[in-house]
Coordinates of C-alpha atoms and ligand atoms in Angstrom, one line a residue:
M1 CA 10.3 34.7 -31.0
E2 CA 7.0 36.3 -30.2
I3 CA 4.9 34.9 -27.4
I4 CA 1.4 33.6 -28.2
T5 CA -1.3 35.7 -26.4
A6 CA -4.8 34.7 -25.3
V7 CA -7.7 35.1 -27.7
K8 CA -9.5 38.5 -27.8
G9 CA -12.3 38.7 -25.2
F10 CA -10.8 35.6 -23.4
K11 CA -8.8 36.6 -20.2
D12 CA -6.7 35.0 -17.5
I13 CA -7.7 35.5 -14.0
L14 CA -4.7 35.9 -11.7
A15 CA -4.2 36.2 -7.9
P16 CA -5.3 38.2 -5.9
E17 CA -8.4 38.3 -8.2
T18 CA -8.7 34.5 -8.0
D19 CA -8.9 35.0 -4.2
T20 CA -11.7 37.4 -4.6
W21 CA -13.5 35.0 -7.0
R22 CA -13.0 32.1 -4.5
H23 CA -14.4 34.2 -1.7
I24 CA -17.5 35.1 -3.9
E25 CA -18.0 31.4 -4.8
T26 CA -17.7 30.1 -1.2
T27 CA -20.0 32.7 0.0
A28 CA -22.5 31.8 -2.7
L29 CA -22.3 28.1 -1.7
D30 CA -22.8 28.9 2.0
V31 CA -25.8 31.2 1.4
F32 CA -27.5 29.1 -1.4
R33 CA -27.2 25.9 0.8
T34 CA -29.1 27.7 3.7
F35 CA -31.9 28.5 1.3
G36 CA -32.0 24.8 0.1
F37 CA -30.1 24.7 -3.1
S38 CA -27.8 22.0 -4.4
E39 CA -25.1 22.3 -7.0
I40 CA -25.3 21.0 -10.5
R41 CA -22.4 20.9 -13.1
V42 CA -23.5 20.9 -16.7
P43 CA -21.3 20.6 -19.8
L44 CA -19.7 23.6 -21.6
V45 CA -21.0 22.2 -25.0
E46 CA -24.6 21.4 -25.9
K47 CA -26.5 20.6 -29.0
T48 CA -27.2 24.0 -30.8
E49 CA -30.9 23.2 -31.0
L50 CA -31.1 23.5 -27.2
F51 CA -30.2 27.2 -27.3
R52 CA -32.2 27.9 -30.4
R53 CA -35.3 26.6 -28.8
G54 CA -34.5 27.8 -25.3
I55 CA -33.2 31.3 -25.7
G56 CA -35.2 32.2 -28.8
E57 CA -34.3 32.6 -32.5
S58 CA -34.7 36.3 -32.6
T59 CA -32.5 37.1 -29.6
D60 CA -29.1 38.8 -30.0
I61 CA -27.5 35.7 -28.5
V62 CA -28.8 33.3 -30.9
E63 CA -28.8 35.5 -34.0
K64 CA -25.2 36.7 -33.7
E65 CA -23.3 35.7 -30.5
M66 CA -23.1 31.9 -30.2
Y67 CA -20.0 29.9 -30.7
T68 CA -21.4 27.3 -33.0
F69 CA -19.4 24.6 -34.9
I70 CA -20.0 21.4 -36.8
D71 CA -18.5 18.5 -34.9
R72 CA -16.8 15.7 -36.8
G73 CA -20.0 13.7 -36.7
D74 CA -21.8 16.5 -38.6
E75 CA -23.6 17.6 -35.5
S76 CA -24.1 21.2 -34.8
L77 CA -22.8 22.0 -31.3
T78 CA -22.6 25.3 -29.3
L79 CA -20.4 26.5 -26.4
R80 CA -23.0 27.5 -23.9
P81 CA -23.9 31.2 -23.9
E82 CA -25.9 30.8 -20.6
A83 CA -26.8 28.1 -18.2
T84 CA -30.5 28.1 -17.9
A85 CA -31.3 26.0 -20.9
S86 CA -28.6 23.5 -20.0
V87 CA -29.9 23.2 -16.4
I88 CA -33.3 22.5 -17.6
R89 CA -32.1 20.0 -20.1
A90 CA -30.3 18.1 -17.3
Y91 CA -33.4 18.5 -15.0
L92 CA -35.4 16.7 -17.7
E93 CA -32.8 14.2 -18.8
H94 CA -32.3 12.9 -15.2
G95 CA -36.0 12.8 -14.5
L96 CA -35.8 15.4 -11.6
P97 CA -39.4 16.8 -12.0
T98 CA -41.9 15.0 -9.8
A99 CA -45.5 16.1 -8.9
E100 CA -45.7 18.9 -6.4
S101 CA -41.9 18.9 -6.2
I102 CA -39.6 21.9 -6.1
T103 CA -36.0 21.6 -7.4
K104 CA -33.5 24.3 -6.4
L105 CA -30.2 24.2 -8.4
F106 CA -27.2 26.4 -8.8
T107 CA -24.2 26.2 -11.0
I108 CA -21.0 28.3 -11.5
G109 CA -18.8 28.4 -14.6
P110 CA -17.8 29.9 -17.9
M111 CA -20.1 31.0 -20.6
F112 CA -19.3 32.1 -24.1
R113 CA -20.8 34.9 -26.2
R114 CA -19.2 36.5 -29.2
E115 CA -19.9 40.1 -28.3
R116 CA -17.7 43.1 -28.9
P117 CA -15.3 43.0 -26.0
Q118 CA -15.0 46.1 -23.7
K119 CA -14.7 46.8 -20.0
G120 CA -17.0 44.3 -18.2
R121 CA -17.9 42.5 -21.4
Y122 CA -15.9 39.5 -22.5
R123 CA -16.3 36.6 -24.9
Q124 CA -15.7 34.0 -22.1
F125 CA -17.2 35.3 -18.9
H126 CA -18.4 33.4 -15.7
Q127 CA -21.8 33.3 -14.1
I128 CA -23.2 32.2 -10.9
D129 CA -26.5 30.7 -12.1
V130 CA -29.5 29.9 -10.0
E131 CA -32.6 28.2 -10.9
V132 CA -35.9 27.1 -9.0
L133 CA -38.2 24.7 -10.9
G134 CA -41.6 23.9 -9.5
P135 CA -44.7 26.0 -8.7
D136 CA -45.2 29.5 -9.6
A137 CA -46.1 31.1 -6.3
P138 CA -44.9 34.7 -5.9
Q139 CA -43.3 33.7 -2.6
I140 CA -40.9 31.7 -4.6
D141 CA -39.9 34.8 -6.6
A142 CA -39.6 36.9 -3.5
E143 CA -37.5 34.3 -1.7
L144 CA -35.1 34.0 -4.6
I145 CA -34.6 37.8 -4.8
L146 CA -34.3 37.9 -1.0
M147 CA -31.6 35.3 -1.1
L148 CA -29.9 37.1 -3.8
M149 CA -29.9 40.5 -2.0
H150 CA -28.7 38.8 1.1
F151 CA -25.9 37.2 -0.7
L152 CA -24.8 40.6 -2.2
G153 CA -25.1 42.1 1.3
R154 CA -22.9 39.3 2.8
L155 CA -20.2 40.3 0.2
G156 CA -20.3 43.9 1.2
C157 CA -21.4 45.2 -2.2
E158 CA -23.1 48.5 -1.9
Q159 CA -24.7 51.1 -4.1
L160 CA -26.7 48.5 -6.0
S161 CA -30.1 49.0 -7.3
L162 CA -32.7 46.2 -7.7
Q163 CA -35.1 46.7 -10.5
I164 CA -38.2 44.6 -11.1
N165 CA -40.9 44.3 -13.8
S166 CA -43.6 41.9 -14.8
L167 CA -43.5 40.8 -18.5
G168 CA -47.0 39.3 -18.3
C169 CA -48.0 35.9 -19.7
A170 CA -49.2 34.2 -22.8
Q171 CA -52.7 35.9 -22.3
C172 CA -51.7 39.5 -21.7
R173 CA -48.3 39.9 -23.5
P174 CA -49.7 39.4 -27.0
V175 CA -52.2 42.3 -26.5
F176 CA -49.4 44.5 -25.3
R177 CA -47.2 43.5 -28.1
E178 CA -49.7 44.5 -30.6
A179 CA -50.1 47.9 -28.9
V180 CA -46.4 48.4 -29.1
V181 CA -46.1 47.4 -32.7
R182 CA -49.0 49.9 -33.5
Y183 CA -47.2 52.7 -31.5
L184 CA -43.8 52.0 -33.0
S185 CA -45.0 51.7 -36.5
A186 CA -46.4 55.2 -36.2
G187 CA -43.0 56.5 -35.2
K188 CA -40.9 54.3 -37.6
D189 CA -38.9 57.1 -39.0
G190 CA -37.3 57.7 -35.6
L191 CA -36.0 54.0 -35.3
C192 CA -32.5 52.7 -36.0
P193 CA -32.1 50.0 -38.6
D194 CA -31.8 47.3 -35.9
C195 CA -35.1 48.3 -34.3
L196 CA -36.8 48.5 -37.6
R197 CA -36.0 44.9 -38.0
R198 CA -37.0 44.1 -34.4
L199 CA -40.3 45.7 -35.1
D200 CA -41.1 42.4 -37.2
T201 CA -39.2 39.9 -35.2
N202 CA -39.1 40.9 -31.5
P203 CA -40.7 44.3 -31.0
L204 CA -40.3 44.4 -27.2
R205 CA -36.5 44.4 -27.7
V206 CA -36.8 48.0 -28.9
F207 CA -37.1 48.9 -25.3
D208 CA -33.5 47.8 -24.7
C209 CA -32.0 49.7 -27.6
K210 CA -29.1 52.0 -26.6
V211 CA -29.5 54.3 -29.6
E212 CA -30.6 57.9 -28.5
Q213 CA -33.2 58.4 -31.2
C214 CA -34.8 55.1 -30.3
G215 CA -34.9 56.2 -26.7
E216 CA -36.9 59.2 -27.7
V217 CA -39.4 57.1 -29.5
I218 CA -39.7 54.7 -26.6
A219 CA -40.1 57.4 -24.0
N220 CA -43.9 57.6 -24.6
A221 CA -44.5 53.9 -25.6
P222 CA -47.3 52.1 -23.8
L223 CA -46.0 50.0 -20.8
L224 CA -46.7 46.4 -20.1
L225 CA -47.8 47.1 -16.6
G226 CA -50.9 48.7 -17.9
F227 CA -51.8 45.5 -19.9
L228 CA -51.2 42.8 -17.3
C229 CA -54.2 40.4 -16.9
P230 CA -55.7 40.1 -13.3
P231 CA -53.6 37.0 -12.3
C232 CA -50.4 38.5 -13.5
A233 CA -51.1 41.9 -11.8
D234 CA -52.0 39.9 -8.6
H235 CA -48.7 37.9 -8.8
F236 CA -46.7 41.1 -9.2
T237 CA -48.5 42.8 -6.3
K238 CA -47.9 39.9 -4.0
L239 CA -44.2 39.8 -5.1
Q240 CA -43.7 43.4 -4.1
A241 CA -45.6 42.9 -0.7
C242 CA -43.2 40.0 0.1
L243 CA -40.2 42.1 -0.8
N244 CA -41.6 45.0 1.4
L245 CA -42.0 42.5 4.3
F246 CA -38.2 42.0 4.4
S247 CA -37.5 45.6 3.5
V248 CA -35.8 44.7 0.3
P249 CA -35.4 48.0 -1.6
F250 CA -36.5 47.9 -5.2
R251 CA -37.7 50.1 -8.0
V252 CA -40.3 49.0 -10.5
N253 CA -38.9 49.6 -14.0
P254 CA -41.7 49.1 -16.4
K255 CA -39.3 49.4 -19.4
M256 CA -37.0 46.5 -18.4
V257 CA -37.6 43.7 -20.9
R258 CA -34.5 41.5 -20.6
G259 CA -32.7 40.1 -23.6
L260 CA -33.9 36.5 -23.7
D261 CA -37.2 35.3 -25.0
Y262 CA -38.1 32.8 -22.2
Y263 CA -39.3 35.2 -19.6
T264 CA -42.9 35.5 -18.3
R265 CA -44.1 37.6 -15.5
T266 CA -41.3 38.6 -13.0
A267 CA -38.2 40.0 -14.5
F268 CA -35.3 41.6 -12.5
E269 CA -31.9 43.1 -12.8
V270 CA -29.4 44.5 -10.3
T271 CA -27.4 47.4 -11.6
T272 CA -24.6 49.5 -10.0
Q273 CA -24.6 53.1 -9.8
S274 CA -20.9 53.4 -10.5
S275 CA -20.0 54.7 -14.0
G276 CA -19.0 52.3 -16.8
A277 CA -20.6 50.9 -19.9
Q278 CA -21.8 47.6 -18.4
N279 CA -23.8 48.4 -15.3
A280 CA -26.0 45.3 -15.0
I281 CA -24.3 42.8 -12.8
L282 CA -27.0 40.2 -12.9
G283 CA -30.4 39.5 -14.5
G284 CA -33.1 37.0 -14.1
G285 CA -36.7 36.3 -14.2
R286 CA -39.6 33.8 -14.3
Y287 CA -40.0 31.3 -17.2
D288 CA -43.3 29.6 -17.0
H289 CA -43.1 27.9 -20.5
L290 CA -39.5 27.1 -20.9
V291 CA -39.5 23.5 -19.4
R292 CA -42.5 22.7 -21.7
D293 CA -40.8 24.3 -24.7
L294 CA -37.8 22.0 -24.1
G295 CA -40.1 18.9 -24.1
G296 CA -40.9 18.6 -20.4
P297 CA -44.0 18.8 -18.2
D298 CA -45.8 21.9 -17.3
V299 CA -43.4 23.1 -14.6
S300 CA -42.7 26.7 -13.9
G301 CA -39.3 28.1 -13.2
I302 CA -37.5 31.3 -12.1
G303 CA -33.8 32.0 -11.9
F304 CA -31.0 34.5 -12.2
A305 CA -27.3 34.7 -13.3
I306 CA -24.7 36.9 -11.9
G307 CA -21.7 37.9 -14.0
I308 CA -18.7 37.2 -11.7
E309 CA -16.4 39.5 -13.5
R310 CA -18.8 42.4 -12.9
L311 CA -19.5 41.4 -9.3
A312 CA -15.8 41.1 -8.6
A313 CA -15.2 44.6 -9.7
L314 CA -17.8 45.9 -7.2
M315 CA -16.2 44.2 -4.1
P316 CA -15.3 46.5 -1.2
E317 CA -11.9 48.2 -2.0
G318 CA -8.9 47.5 0.2
K319 CA -10.1 44.1 1.3
T320 CA -8.0 41.0 0.3
Y321 CA -9.2 37.5 0.4
G322 CA -5.9 35.6 -0.1
A323 CA -4.2 33.3 2.5
P324 CA -2.3 35.2 5.1
G325 CA 1.5 35.0 4.8
P326 CA 3.3 31.7 5.8
R327 CA 3.6 30.8 9.5
L328 CA 7.3 30.2 9.0
F329 CA 10.1 31.2 6.7
I330 CA 13.3 29.1 6.7
A331 CA 16.4 31.1 5.8
A332 CA 18.9 28.3 4.9
L333 CA 22.5 29.3 4.3
G334 CA 24.9 26.7 2.9
D335 CA 24.3 23.4 1.1
R336 CA 23.8 21.3 4.3
A337 CA 21.4 23.9 5.7
V338 CA 19.5 23.8 2.5
E339 CA 19.2 20.0 2.6
S340 CA 18.0 20.0 6.2
G341 CA 15.7 23.1 5.5
F342 CA 14.1 21.1 2.7
T343 CA 13.3 18.2 5.1
L344 CA 12.0 20.3 7.8
C345 CA 10.0 22.5 5.4
N346 CA 8.1 19.7 3.8
R347 CA 7.6 17.8 7.1
L348 CA 5.9 20.8 8.5
R349 CA 3.8 21.4 5.4
I350 CA 2.6 17.8 5.5
Q351 CA 1.4 18.6 9.1
G352 CA -0.6 21.4 7.6
I353 CA 1.6 24.3 8.4
P354 CA 2.3 26.9 5.6
V355 CA 6.1 27.1 5.3
E356 CA 8.3 28.9 2.8
I357 CA 12.0 28.4 2.0
D358 CA 14.4 29.9 -0.5
Y359 CA 16.7 27.4 -2.2
A360 CA 18.4 30.0 -4.3
G361 CA 21.4 30.5 -1.9
R362 CA 20.8 34.2 -1.3
S363 CA 22.3 36.2 1.4
L364 CA 20.8 36.1 5.0
K365 CA 19.9 39.8 4.5
S366 CA 18.0 39.1 1.3
Q367 CA 16.3 36.0 2.7
M368 CA 15.1 37.9 5.8
K369 CA 13.8 40.8 3.5
R370 CA 11.8 38.1 1.7
A371 CA 10.4 36.7 5.0
D372 CA 9.3 40.2 5.9
K373 CA 7.8 40.8 2.6
M374 CA 5.7 37.7 2.7
Q375 CA 4.6 38.6 6.2
S376 CA 5.8 35.4 7.7
S377 CA 5.0 35.0 11.4
F378 CA 8.3 33.3 12.3
A379 CA 11.7 32.8 10.7
L380 CA 14.2 30.0 11.3
I381 CA 17.7 30.8 10.5
V382 CA 19.8 27.7 9.6
G383 CA 23.5 27.7 8.7
D384 CA 26.2 25.1 8.8
R385 CA 27.0 25.8 12.4
E386 CA 23.3 25.2 13.4
I387 CA 23.4 21.9 11.6
E388 CA 26.5 20.8 13.5
E389 CA 24.8 21.7 16.8
N390 CA 21.4 20.5 15.8
S391 CA 19.8 23.7 17.1
A392 CA 18.7 27.0 15.7
L393 CA 16.9 30.2 16.7
L394 CA 13.2 30.5 15.8
R395 CA 12.3 34.2 15.7
N396 CA 8.9 35.6 16.2
M397 CA 8.8 38.2 13.5
H398 CA 6.2 40.4 15.3
T399 CA 7.6 40.5 18.8
G400 CA 11.3 39.9 18.0
T401 CA 11.5 37.1 20.7
Q402 CA 13.6 34.1 19.9
D403 CA 13.5 30.4 21.0
K404 CA 16.3 27.9 20.8
V405 CA 15.0 24.8 19.1
A406 CA 16.4 21.4 18.1
L407 CA 16.2 21.1 14.4
D408 CA 15.0 17.5 14.4
D409 CA 12.4 18.1 17.1
V410 CA 9.5 18.9 14.7
D411 CA 6.8 18.6 17.5
A412 CA 8.6 21.4 19.6
I413 CA 8.8 23.6 16.6
I414 CA 5.2 23.0 15.9
T415 CA 4.2 24.0 19.5
I416 CA 6.0 27.3 19.2
L417 CA 4.6 28.0 15.7
A418 CA 1.1 27.4 17.2
R419 CA 1.5 30.3 19.8
Ligands
HAM1 P1 -28.2 37.6 -18.9 O1 -28.8 38.9 -18.6 O2 -27.9 37.3 -20.4 O3 -29.0 36.4 -18.3 O4 -26.8 37.5 -18.2 C1 -26.6 37.6 -16.8 C2 -25.4 38.3 -16.4 O5 -24.3 37.7 -17.0 C3 -25.3 39.7 -16.9 O6 -26.1 40.6 -16.0 C4 -23.8 40.0 -16.8 O7 -23.4 40.3 -15.4 C5 -23.3 38.7 -17.2 N1 -22.9 38.8 -18.6 C6 -23.6 38.5 -19.7 N2 -22.9 38.6 -20.8 C7 -21.6 39.0 -20.4 C8 -20.4 39.3 -21.1 N3 -20.4 39.2 -22.4 N4 -19.3 39.6 -20.4 C9 -19.4 39.7 -19.1 N5 -20.5 39.4 -18.3 C10 -21.6 39.1 -19.0 C11 -28.8 35.1 -18.4 O8 -27.8 34.6 -18.8 C12 -30.0 34.2 -17.9 N6 -29.6 32.8 -18.2 C13 -30.2 34.5 -16.5 C14 -31.3 33.6 -15.9 C15 -31.1 32.6 -15.2 N7 -32.6 33.8 -16.1 C16 -33.3 32.9 -15.5 N8 -32.3 32.0 -14.9

């Protein structure tokens, strides 16, 4: 009978990759806590309306990538394609906003988008998502980016490039949008069918198009930075000054627009210079109207999300994050030895010592080979004679030295194992 395989675009994560993921997650926890963040866990499923309103009707995610279904109660539900809208929903639902307060939250977990799977792009992927809700001071943007780059540095990720841009606000962006529409309409013939459609629905998305002919049209398009109103320009200048203060390297990329509709002012991405189709490992930005658009008070926000699959692929080569080999391997030979090995092994484990044993009745040679392969620090060879004498030899696998131990004296064994 054929085995049933996983669904296309959904993948299993096995060791040692799971060890790398765990290392990434615990490092995130450590760094984020230092910067005053607390963890929130939000459901995988939300009302579809949340994402339609939050992410924007004319984004790729809402238009064609969401896993939406009608629940038995005739309610339209969606597997979350990102976490920002959910975090804000929870923030509002639990009454977290208070006057003058700042709320710093992070969440880690799977997201779902029905994209075309390829290297670095999956239908279930995982994000480390960070959100700050509160005032809109540029120091908050800088602090968030500083924390992010510090986190990536702690992981030892190199050859990354931070790109920032300002997407303006409700005052200056419409003026820019009009200028772009005017410019693109004049060069309409050079645009792909998708971009022709975007011209009406979401013209700034044309900047993100990967089709070569669109790239040529875009090359000379007007840039938002030239249209920023004085408060937005000032915010962007201050952000850059703060980043310079901490010598955070960045490049201003005036063509970076991001794929979600909620952004205002600061937008940023970190890309890798290594080759491959998916080079953005994270993206984020400020969203000054999203909380209000989701029914909340006038609270600003900024955040980012890192793709764990893409980050894990960039971790330093040759490093492993798994647990070291066991402290002890018990090579048990014969039925009585297996029985006594079983007792000793699990008594030691309950004391917190990692121990392995082989119950398969293999030869001494093959058991010792296994102990070596597992990089066990010690080996205890127990046969029927040792059981009779209640003593066995405990061998240090690195130095070759041996100690005679009483099989029932667990404390003495622990003392030697601790050396
Ligand atoms: P996003 O740019 O859509 O932003 O996604 C952030 C990151 O998630 C990407 O840079 C990428 O690493 C990863 N990612 C996205 N789609 C996939 C996929 N199909 N397969 C693998 N990885 C993927 C957001 O999601 C925003 N919510 C970020 C944010 C938080 N903005 C403000 N706060």
